[in-house]
PDB file of C-alpha atoms (C1' of nucleotides) in Angstrom:
ATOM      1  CA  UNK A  25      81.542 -21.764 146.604  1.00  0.00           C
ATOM      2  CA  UNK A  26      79.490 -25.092 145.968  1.00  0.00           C
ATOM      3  CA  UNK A  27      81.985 -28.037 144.249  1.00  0.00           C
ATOM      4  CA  UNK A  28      79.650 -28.854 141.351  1.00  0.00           C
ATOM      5  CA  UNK A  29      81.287 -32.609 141.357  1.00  0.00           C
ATOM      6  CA  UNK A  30      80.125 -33.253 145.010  1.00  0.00           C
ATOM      7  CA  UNK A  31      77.572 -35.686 146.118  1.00  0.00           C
ATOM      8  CA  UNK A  32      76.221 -33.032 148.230  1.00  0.00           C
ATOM      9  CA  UNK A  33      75.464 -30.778 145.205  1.00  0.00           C
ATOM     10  CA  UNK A  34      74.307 -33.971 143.216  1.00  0.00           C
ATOM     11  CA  UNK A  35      72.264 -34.925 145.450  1.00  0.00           C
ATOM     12  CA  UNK A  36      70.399 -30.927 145.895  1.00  0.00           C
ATOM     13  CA  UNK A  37      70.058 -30.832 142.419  1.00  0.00           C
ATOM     14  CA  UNK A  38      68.572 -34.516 141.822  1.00  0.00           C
ATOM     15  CA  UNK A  39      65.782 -33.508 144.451  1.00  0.00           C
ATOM     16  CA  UNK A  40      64.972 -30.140 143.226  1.00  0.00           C
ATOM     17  CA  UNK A  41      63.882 -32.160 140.452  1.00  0.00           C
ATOM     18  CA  UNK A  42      62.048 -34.755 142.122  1.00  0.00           C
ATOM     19  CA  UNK A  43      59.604 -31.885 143.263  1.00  0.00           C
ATOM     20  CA  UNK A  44      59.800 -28.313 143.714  1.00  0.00           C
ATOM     21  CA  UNK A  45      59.035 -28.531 147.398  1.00  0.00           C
ATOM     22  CA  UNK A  46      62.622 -28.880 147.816  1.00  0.00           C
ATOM     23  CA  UNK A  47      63.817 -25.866 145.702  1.00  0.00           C
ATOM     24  CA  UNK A  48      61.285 -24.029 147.862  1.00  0.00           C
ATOM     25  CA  UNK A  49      62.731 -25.475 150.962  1.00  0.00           C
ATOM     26  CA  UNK A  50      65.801 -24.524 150.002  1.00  0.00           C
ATOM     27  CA  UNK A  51      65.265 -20.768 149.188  1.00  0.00           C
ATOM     28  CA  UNK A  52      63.889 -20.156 153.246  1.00  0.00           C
ATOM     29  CA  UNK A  53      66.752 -22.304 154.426  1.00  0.00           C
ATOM     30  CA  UNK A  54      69.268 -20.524 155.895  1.00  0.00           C
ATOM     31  CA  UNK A  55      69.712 -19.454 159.558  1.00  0.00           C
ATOM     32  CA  UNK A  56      67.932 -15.983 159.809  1.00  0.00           C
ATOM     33  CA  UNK A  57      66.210 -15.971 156.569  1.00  0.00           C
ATOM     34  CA  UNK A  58      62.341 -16.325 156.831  1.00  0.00           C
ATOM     35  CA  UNK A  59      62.742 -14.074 160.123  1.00  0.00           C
ATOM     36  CA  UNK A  60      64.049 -11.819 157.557  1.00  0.00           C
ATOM     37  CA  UNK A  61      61.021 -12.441 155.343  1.00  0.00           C
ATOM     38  CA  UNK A  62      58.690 -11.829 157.932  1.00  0.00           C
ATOM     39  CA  UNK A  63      60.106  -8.627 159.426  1.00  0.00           C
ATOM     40  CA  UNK A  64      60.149  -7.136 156.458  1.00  0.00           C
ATOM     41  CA  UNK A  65      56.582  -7.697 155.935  1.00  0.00           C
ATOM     42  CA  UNK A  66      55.897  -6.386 159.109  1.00  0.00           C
ATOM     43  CA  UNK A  67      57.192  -2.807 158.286  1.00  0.00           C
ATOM     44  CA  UNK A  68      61.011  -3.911 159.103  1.00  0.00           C
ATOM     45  CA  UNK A  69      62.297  -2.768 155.440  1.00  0.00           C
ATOM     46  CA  UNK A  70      65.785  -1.470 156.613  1.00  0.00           C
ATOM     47  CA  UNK A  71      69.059  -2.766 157.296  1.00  0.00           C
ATOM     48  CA  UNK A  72      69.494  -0.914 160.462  1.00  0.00           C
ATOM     49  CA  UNK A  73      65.863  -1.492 161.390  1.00  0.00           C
ATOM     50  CA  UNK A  74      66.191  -5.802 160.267  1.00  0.00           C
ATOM     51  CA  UNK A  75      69.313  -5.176 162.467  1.00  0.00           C
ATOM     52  CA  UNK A  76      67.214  -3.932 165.611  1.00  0.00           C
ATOM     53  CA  UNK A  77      64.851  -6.225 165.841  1.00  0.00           C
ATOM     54  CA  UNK A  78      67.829  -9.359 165.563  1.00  0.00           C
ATOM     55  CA  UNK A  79      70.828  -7.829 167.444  1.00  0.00           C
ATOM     56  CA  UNK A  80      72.056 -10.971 167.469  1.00  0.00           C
ATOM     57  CA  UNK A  81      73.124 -11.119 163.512  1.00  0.00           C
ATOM     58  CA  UNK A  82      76.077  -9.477 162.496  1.00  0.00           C
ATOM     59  CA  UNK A  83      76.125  -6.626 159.735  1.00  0.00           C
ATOM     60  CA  UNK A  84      78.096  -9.142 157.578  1.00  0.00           C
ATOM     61  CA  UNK A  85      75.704 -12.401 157.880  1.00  0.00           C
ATOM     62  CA  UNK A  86      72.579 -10.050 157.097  1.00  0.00           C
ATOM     63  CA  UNK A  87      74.007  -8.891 154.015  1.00  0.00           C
ATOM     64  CA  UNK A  88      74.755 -12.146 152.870  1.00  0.00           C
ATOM     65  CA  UNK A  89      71.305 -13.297 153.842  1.00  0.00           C
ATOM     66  CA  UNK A  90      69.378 -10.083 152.496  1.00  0.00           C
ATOM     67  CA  UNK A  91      71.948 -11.326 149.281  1.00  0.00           C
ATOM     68  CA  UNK A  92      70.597 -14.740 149.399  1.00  0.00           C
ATOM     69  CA  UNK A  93      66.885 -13.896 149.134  1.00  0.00           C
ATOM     70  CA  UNK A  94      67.668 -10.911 146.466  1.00  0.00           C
ATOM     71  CA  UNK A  95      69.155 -14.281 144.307  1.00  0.00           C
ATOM     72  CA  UNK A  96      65.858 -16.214 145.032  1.00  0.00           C
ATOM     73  CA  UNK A  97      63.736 -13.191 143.922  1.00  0.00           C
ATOM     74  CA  UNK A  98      61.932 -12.956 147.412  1.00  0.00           C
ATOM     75  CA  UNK A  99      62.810  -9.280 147.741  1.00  0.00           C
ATOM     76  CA  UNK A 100      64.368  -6.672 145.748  1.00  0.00           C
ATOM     77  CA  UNK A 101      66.763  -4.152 146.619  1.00  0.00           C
ATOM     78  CA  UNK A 102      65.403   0.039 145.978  1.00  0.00           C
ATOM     79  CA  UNK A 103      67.304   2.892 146.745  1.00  0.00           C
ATOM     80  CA  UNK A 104      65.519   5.775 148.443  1.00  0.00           C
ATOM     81  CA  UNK A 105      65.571   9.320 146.497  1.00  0.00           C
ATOM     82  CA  UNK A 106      66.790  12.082 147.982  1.00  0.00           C
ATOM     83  CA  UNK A 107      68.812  10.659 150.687  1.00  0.00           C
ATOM     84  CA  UNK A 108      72.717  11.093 151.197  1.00  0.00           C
ATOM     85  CA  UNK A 109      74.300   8.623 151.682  1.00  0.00           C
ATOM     86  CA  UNK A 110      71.435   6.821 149.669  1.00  0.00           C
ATOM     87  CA  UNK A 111      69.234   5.263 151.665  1.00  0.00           C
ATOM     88  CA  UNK A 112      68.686   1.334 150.440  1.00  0.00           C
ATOM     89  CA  UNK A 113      64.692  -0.118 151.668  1.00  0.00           C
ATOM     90  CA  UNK A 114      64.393  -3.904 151.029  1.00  0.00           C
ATOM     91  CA  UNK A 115      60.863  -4.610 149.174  1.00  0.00           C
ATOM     92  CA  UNK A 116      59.229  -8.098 148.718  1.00  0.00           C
ATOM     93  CA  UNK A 117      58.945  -9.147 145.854  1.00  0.00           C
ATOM     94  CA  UNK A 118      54.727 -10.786 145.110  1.00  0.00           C
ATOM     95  CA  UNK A 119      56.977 -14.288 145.203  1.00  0.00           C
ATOM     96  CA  UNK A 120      57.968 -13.161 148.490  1.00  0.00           C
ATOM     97  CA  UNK A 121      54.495 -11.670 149.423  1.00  0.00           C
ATOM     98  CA  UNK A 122      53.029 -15.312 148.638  1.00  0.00           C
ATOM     99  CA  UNK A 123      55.265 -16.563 151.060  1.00  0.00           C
ATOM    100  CA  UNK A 124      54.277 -14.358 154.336  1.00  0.00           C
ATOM    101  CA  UNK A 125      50.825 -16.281 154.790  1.00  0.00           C
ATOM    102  CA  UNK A 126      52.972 -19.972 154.188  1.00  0.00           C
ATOM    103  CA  UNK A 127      55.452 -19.106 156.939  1.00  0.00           C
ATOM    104  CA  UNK A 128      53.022 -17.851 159.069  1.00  0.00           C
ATOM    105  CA  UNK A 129      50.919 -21.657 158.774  1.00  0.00           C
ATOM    106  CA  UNK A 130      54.503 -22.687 159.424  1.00  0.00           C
ATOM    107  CA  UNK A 131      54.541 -20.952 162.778  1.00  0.00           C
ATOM    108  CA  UNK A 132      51.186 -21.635 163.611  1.00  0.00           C
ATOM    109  CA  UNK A 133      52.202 -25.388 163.509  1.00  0.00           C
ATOM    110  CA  UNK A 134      55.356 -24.805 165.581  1.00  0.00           C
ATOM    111  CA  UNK A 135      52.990 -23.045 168.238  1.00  0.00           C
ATOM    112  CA  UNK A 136      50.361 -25.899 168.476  1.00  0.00           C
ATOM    113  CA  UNK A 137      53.103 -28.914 169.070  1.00  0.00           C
ATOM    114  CA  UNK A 138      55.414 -26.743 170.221  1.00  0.00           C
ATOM    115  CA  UNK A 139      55.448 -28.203 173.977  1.00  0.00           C
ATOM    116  CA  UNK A 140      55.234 -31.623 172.871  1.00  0.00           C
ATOM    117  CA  UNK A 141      52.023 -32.477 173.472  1.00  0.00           C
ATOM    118  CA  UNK A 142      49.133 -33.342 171.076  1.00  0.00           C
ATOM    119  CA  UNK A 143      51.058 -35.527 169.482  1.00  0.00           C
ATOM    120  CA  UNK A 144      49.661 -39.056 168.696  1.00  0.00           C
ATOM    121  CA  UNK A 145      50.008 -42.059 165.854  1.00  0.00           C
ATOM    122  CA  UNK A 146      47.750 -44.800 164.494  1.00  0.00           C
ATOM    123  CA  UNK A 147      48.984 -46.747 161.565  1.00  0.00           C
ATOM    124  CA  UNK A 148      46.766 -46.777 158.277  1.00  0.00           C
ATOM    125  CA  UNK A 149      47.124 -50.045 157.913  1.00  0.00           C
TER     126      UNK A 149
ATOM    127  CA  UNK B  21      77.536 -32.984 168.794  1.00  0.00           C
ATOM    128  CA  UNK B  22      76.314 -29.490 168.919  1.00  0.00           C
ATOM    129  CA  UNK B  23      78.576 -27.009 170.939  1.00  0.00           C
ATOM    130  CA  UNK B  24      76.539 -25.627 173.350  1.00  0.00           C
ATOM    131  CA  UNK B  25      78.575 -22.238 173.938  1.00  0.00           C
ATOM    132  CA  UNK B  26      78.850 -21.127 170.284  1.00  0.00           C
ATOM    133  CA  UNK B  27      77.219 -18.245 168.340  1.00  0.00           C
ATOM    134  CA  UNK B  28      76.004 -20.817 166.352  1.00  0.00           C
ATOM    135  CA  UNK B  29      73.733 -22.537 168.905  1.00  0.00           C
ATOM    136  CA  UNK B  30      73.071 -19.272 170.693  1.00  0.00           C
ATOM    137  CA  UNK B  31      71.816 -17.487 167.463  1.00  0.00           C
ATOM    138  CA  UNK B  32      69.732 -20.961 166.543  1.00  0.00           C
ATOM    139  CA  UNK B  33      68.061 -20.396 170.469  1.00  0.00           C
ATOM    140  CA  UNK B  34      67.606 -16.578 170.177  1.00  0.00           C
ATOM    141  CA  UNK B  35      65.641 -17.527 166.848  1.00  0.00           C
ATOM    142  CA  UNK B  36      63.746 -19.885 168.401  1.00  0.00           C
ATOM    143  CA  UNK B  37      62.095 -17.743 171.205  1.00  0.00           C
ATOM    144  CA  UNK B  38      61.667 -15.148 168.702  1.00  0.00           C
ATOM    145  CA  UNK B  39      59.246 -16.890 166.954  1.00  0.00           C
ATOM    146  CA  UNK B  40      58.382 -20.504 166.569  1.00  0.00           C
ATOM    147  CA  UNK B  41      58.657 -19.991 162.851  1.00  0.00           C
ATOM    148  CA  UNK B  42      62.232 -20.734 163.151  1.00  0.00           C
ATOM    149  CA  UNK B  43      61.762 -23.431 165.074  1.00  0.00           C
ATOM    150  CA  UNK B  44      59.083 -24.890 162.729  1.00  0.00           C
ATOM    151  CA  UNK B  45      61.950 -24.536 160.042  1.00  0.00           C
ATOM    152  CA  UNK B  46      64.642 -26.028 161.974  1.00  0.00           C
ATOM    153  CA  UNK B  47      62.258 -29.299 161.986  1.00  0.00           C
ATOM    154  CA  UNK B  48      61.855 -29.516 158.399  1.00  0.00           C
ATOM    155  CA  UNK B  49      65.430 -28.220 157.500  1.00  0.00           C
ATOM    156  CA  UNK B  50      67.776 -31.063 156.196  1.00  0.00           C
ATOM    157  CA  UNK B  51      68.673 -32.340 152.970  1.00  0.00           C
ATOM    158  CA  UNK B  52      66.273 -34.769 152.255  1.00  0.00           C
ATOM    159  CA  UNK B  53      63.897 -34.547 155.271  1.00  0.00           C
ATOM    160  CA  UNK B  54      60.753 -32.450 153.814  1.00  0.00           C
ATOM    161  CA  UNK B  55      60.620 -35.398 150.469  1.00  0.00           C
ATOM    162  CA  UNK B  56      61.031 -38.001 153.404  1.00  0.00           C
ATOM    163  CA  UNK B  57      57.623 -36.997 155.190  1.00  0.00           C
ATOM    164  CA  UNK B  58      55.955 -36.232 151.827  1.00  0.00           C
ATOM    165  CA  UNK B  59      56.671 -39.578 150.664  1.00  0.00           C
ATOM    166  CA  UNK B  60      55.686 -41.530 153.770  1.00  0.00           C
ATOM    167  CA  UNK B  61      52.299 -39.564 153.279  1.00  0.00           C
ATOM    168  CA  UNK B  62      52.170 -41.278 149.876  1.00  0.00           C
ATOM    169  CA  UNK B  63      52.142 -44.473 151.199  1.00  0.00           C
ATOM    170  CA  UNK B  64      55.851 -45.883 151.371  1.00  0.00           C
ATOM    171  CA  UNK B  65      56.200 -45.794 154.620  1.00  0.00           C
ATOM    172  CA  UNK B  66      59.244 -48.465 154.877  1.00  0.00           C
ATOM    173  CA  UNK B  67      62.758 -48.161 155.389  1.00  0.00           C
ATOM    174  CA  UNK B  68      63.704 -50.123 151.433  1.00  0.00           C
ATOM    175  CA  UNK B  69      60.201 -48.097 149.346  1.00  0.00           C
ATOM    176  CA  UNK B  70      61.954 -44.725 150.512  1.00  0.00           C
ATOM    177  CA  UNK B  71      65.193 -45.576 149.252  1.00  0.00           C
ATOM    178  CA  UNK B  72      63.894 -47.161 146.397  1.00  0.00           C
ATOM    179  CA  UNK B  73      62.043 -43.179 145.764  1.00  0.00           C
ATOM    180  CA  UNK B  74      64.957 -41.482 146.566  1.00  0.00           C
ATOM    181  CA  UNK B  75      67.801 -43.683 145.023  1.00  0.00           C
ATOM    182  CA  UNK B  76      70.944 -40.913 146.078  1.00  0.00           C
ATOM    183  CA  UNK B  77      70.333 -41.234 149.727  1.00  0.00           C
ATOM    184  CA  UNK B  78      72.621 -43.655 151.729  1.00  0.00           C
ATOM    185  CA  UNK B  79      71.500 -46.203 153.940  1.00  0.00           C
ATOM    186  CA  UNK B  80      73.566 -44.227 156.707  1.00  0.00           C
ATOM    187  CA  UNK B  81      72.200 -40.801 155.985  1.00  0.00           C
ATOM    188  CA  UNK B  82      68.271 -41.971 155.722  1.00  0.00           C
ATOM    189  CA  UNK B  83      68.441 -43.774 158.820  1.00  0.00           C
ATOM    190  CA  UNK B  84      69.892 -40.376 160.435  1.00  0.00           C
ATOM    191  CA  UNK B  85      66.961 -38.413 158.661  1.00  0.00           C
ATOM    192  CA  UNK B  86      64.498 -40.814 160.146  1.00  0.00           C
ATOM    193  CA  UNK B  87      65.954 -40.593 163.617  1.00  0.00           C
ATOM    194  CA  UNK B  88      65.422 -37.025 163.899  1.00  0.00           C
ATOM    195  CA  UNK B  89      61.985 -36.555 162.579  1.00  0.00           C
ATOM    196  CA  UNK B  90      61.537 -39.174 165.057  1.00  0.00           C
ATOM    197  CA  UNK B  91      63.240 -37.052 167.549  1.00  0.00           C
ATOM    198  CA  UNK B  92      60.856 -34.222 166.501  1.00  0.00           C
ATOM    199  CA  UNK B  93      57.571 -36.195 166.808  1.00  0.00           C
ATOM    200  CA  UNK B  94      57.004 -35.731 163.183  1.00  0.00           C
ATOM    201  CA  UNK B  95      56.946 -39.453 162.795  1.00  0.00           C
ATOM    202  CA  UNK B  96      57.240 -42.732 164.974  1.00  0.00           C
ATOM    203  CA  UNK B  97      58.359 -46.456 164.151  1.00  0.00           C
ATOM    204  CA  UNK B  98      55.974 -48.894 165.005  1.00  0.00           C
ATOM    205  CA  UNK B  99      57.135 -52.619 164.833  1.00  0.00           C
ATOM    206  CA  UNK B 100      54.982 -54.660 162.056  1.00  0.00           C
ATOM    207  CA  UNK B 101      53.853 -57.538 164.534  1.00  0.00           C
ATOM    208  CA  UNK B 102      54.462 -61.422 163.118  1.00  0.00           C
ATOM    209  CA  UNK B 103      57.318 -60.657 160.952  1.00  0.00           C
ATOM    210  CA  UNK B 104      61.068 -62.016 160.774  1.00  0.00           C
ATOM    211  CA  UNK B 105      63.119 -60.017 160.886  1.00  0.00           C
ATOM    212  CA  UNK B 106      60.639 -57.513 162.470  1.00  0.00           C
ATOM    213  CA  UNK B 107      59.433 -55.274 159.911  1.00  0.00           C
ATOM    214  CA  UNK B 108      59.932 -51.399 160.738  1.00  0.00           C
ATOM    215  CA  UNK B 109      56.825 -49.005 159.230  1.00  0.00           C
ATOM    216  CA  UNK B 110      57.393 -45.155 159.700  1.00  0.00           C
ATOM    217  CA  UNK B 111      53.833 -43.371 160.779  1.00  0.00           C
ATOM    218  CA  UNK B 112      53.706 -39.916 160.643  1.00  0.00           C
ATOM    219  CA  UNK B 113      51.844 -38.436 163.985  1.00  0.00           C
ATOM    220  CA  UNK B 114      49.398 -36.052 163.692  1.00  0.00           C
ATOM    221  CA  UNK B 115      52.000 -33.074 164.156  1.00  0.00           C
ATOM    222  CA  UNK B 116      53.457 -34.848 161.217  1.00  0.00           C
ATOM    223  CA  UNK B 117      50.335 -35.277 159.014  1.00  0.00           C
ATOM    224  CA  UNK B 118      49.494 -31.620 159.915  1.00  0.00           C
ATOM    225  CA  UNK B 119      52.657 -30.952 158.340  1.00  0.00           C
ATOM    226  CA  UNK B 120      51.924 -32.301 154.662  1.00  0.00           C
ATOM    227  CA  UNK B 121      49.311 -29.649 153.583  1.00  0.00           C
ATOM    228  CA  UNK B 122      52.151 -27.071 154.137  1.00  0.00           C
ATOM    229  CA  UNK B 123      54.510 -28.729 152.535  1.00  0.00           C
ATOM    230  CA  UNK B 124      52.152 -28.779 149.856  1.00  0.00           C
ATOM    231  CA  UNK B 125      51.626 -24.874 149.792  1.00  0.00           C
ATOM    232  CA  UNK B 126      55.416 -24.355 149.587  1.00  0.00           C
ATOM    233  CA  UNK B 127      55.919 -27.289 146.617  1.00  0.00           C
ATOM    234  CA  UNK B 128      52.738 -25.214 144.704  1.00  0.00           C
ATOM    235  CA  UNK B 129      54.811 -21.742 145.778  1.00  0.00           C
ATOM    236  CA  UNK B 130      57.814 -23.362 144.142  1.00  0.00           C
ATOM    237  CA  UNK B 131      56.290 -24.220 141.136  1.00  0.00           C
ATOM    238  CA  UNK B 132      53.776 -20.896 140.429  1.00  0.00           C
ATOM    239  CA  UNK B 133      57.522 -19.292 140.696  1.00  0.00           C
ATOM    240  CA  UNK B 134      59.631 -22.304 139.333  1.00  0.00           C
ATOM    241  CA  UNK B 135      60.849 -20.136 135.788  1.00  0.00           C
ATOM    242  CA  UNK B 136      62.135 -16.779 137.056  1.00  0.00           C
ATOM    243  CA  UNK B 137      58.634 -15.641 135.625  1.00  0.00           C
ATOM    244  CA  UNK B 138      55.520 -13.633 137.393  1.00  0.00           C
ATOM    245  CA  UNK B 139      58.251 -11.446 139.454  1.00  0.00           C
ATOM    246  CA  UNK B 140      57.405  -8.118 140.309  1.00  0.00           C
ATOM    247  CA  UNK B 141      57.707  -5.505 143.346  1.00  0.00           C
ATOM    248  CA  UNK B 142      56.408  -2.468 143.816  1.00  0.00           C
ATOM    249  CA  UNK B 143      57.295   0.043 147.512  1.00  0.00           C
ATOM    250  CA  UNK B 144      54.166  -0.041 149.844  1.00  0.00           C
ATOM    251  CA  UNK B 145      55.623   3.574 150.561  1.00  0.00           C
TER     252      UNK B 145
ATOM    253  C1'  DA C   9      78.003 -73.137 154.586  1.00  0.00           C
ATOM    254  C1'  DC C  10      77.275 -68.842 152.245  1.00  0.00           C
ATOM    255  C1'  DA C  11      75.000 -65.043 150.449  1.00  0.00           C
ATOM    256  C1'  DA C  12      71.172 -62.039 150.767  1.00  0.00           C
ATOM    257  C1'  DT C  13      67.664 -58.995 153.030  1.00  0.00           C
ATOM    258  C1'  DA C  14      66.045 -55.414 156.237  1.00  0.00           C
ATOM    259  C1'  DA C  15      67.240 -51.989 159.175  1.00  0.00           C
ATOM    260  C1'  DC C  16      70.222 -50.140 161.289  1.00  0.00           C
ATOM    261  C1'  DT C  17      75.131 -47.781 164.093  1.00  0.00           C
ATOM    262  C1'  DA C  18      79.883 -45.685 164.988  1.00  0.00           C
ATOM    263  C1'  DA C  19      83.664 -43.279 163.424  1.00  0.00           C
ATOM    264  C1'  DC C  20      85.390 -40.549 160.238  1.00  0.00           C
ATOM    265  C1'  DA C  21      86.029 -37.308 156.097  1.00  0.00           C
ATOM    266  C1'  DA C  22      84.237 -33.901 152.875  1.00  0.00           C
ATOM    267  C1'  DA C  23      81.625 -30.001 152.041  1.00  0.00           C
ATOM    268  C1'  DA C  24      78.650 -26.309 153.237  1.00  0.00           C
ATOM    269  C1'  DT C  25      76.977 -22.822 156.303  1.00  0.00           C
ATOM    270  C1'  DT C  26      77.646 -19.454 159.797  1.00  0.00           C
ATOM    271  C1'  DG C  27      80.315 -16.194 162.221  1.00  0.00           C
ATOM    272  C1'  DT C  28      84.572 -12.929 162.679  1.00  0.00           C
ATOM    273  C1'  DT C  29      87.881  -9.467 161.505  1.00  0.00           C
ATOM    274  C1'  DA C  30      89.035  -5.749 159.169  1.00  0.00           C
ATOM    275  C1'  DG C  31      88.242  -3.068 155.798  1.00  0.00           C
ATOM    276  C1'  DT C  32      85.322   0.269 152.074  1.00  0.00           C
ATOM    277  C1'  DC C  33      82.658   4.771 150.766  1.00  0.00           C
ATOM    278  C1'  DT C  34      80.053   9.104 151.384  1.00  0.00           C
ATOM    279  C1'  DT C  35      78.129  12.651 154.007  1.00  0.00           C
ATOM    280  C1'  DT C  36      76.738  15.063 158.055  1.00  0.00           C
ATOM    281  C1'  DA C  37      77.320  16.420 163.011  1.00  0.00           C
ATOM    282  C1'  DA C  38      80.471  17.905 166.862  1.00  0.00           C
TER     283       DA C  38
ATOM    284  C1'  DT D  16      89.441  16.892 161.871  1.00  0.00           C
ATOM    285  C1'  DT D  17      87.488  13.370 163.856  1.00  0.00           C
ATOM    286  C1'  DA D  18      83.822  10.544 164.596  1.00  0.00           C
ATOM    287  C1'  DA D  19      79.506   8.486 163.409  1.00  0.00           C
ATOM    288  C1'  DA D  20      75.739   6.494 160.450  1.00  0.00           C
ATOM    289  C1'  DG D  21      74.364   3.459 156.846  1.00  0.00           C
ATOM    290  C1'  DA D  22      75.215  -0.215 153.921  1.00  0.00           C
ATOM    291  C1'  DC D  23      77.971  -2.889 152.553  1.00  0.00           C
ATOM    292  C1'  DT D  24      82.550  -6.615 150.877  1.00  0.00           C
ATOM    293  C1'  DA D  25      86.608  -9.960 151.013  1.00  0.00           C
ATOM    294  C1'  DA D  26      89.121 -13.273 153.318  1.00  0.00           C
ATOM    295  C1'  DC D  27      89.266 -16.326 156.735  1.00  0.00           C
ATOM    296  C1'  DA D  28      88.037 -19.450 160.802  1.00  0.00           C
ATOM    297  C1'  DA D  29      84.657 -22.063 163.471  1.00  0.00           C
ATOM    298  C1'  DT D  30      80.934 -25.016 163.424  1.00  0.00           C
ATOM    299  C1'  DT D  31      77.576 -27.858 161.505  1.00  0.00           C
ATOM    300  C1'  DT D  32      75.701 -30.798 158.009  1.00  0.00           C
ATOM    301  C1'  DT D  33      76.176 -34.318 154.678  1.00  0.00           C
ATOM    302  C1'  DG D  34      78.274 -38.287 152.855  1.00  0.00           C
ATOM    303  C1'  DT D  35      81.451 -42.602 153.268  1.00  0.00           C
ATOM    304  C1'  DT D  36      83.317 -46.817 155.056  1.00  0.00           C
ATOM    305  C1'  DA D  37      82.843 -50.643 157.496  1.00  0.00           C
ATOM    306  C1'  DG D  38      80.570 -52.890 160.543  1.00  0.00           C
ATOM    307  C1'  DT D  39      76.050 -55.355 163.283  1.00  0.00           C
ATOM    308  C1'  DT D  40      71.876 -58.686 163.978  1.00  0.00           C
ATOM    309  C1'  DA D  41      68.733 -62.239 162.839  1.00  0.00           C
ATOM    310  C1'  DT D  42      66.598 -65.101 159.557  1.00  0.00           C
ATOM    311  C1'  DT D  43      65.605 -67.150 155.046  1.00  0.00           C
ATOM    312  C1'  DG D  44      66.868 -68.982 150.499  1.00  0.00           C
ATOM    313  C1'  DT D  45      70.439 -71.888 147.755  1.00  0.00           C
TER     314       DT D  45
END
DNA sequence: ACAATAACTAACAAAATTGTTAGTCTTTAA
DNA sequence: TTAAAGACTAACAATTTTGTTAGTTATTGT
């Protein structure tokens, strides 16, 4: 639970509104989240199948994070008719559509510095 | 200190050769890092103008900030020549300027979605 | 001589995130 | 009847991140 009267919580909620970059920040934060995202956009729209592709994450953390991004309105839960036990596929939401092409710029970046090289300075000044 | 042997920093490495999405976000992750390297873009690119935007943050805490975009080549300090004591002026590399026009995206993401409004889903099945 | 400025650092404490353990519930397969 | 699949939850512990306190260094202004 966050402590409303902390500094740490002050200080989240004095830059969300300095711009909404940080709220945005904030919502793909999170360990395993926009891998999340981006399997599920990818075709990876159930638990066990999210669970596959990251063996690493426990059943526990993925709820929480699947949880997380429900909150943020980046996916939405649906249950599948007809199945027993019901079957439960995770759907992006369009917010969470939007963000597919922004994570994948995100990667792209990674990939082009990603050995450390390229990387050079010259001050404006 | 990071622990080496821990889930933690095992999960954090499996992520990372996954995809360097999550590596990408690991960079920019932190509490006021992302509003650091935007405002160096706009121009206040010393140590006393970024407090001065972001009045919360600690002396302590911006100087860590600044240390590890440093350590991430997102930025370097370059040593304003003829001054006493020698100025410091943060430069954002080119990794680091290629960096701004995403942060961008994700600020106009988090504002097309800022209200709860313009949510919907529908299955792709 | 003393305070102030600029740009830090180390050591520590508080708070938040991440991971673990042990459960739930329903139905089908062996 | 026992186990397994699928999709969770609560309570707790480990780890990491964030913030705090108290310093440093060198020079200029009063």
């Amino acid at each position: 639970m966050r402590k409303k009267q902390s500094t740490n919580y002050v200080n989240e909620q004095f830059l969300f509104q300095v711009c909404e970059l940080n709220s945005a920040i904030a919502m793909i934060n999170g360990r395993w989240k926009s891998q999340i995202v981006y399997s599920i956009s990818q075709g990876n729209n159930r638990f066990h199948l999210i669970q596959q592709e990251l063996p690493n994450i426990s059943e526990t953390v993925l709820a929480r994070q699947l949880k997380e991004l429900e909150t943020h309105a980046i996916l939405i839960k649906k249950e599948i008719p007809n199945t027993v036990p019901v079957g439960i596929e995770y759907v992006l939401t369009n917010k969470g559509l939007d963000l597919v092409p922004i994570l994948e710029s995100l990667c792209d970046w990674g990939k082009l510095y990603a050995d450390g090289k390229r990387i050079s300075a010259h001050s404006i000044s």
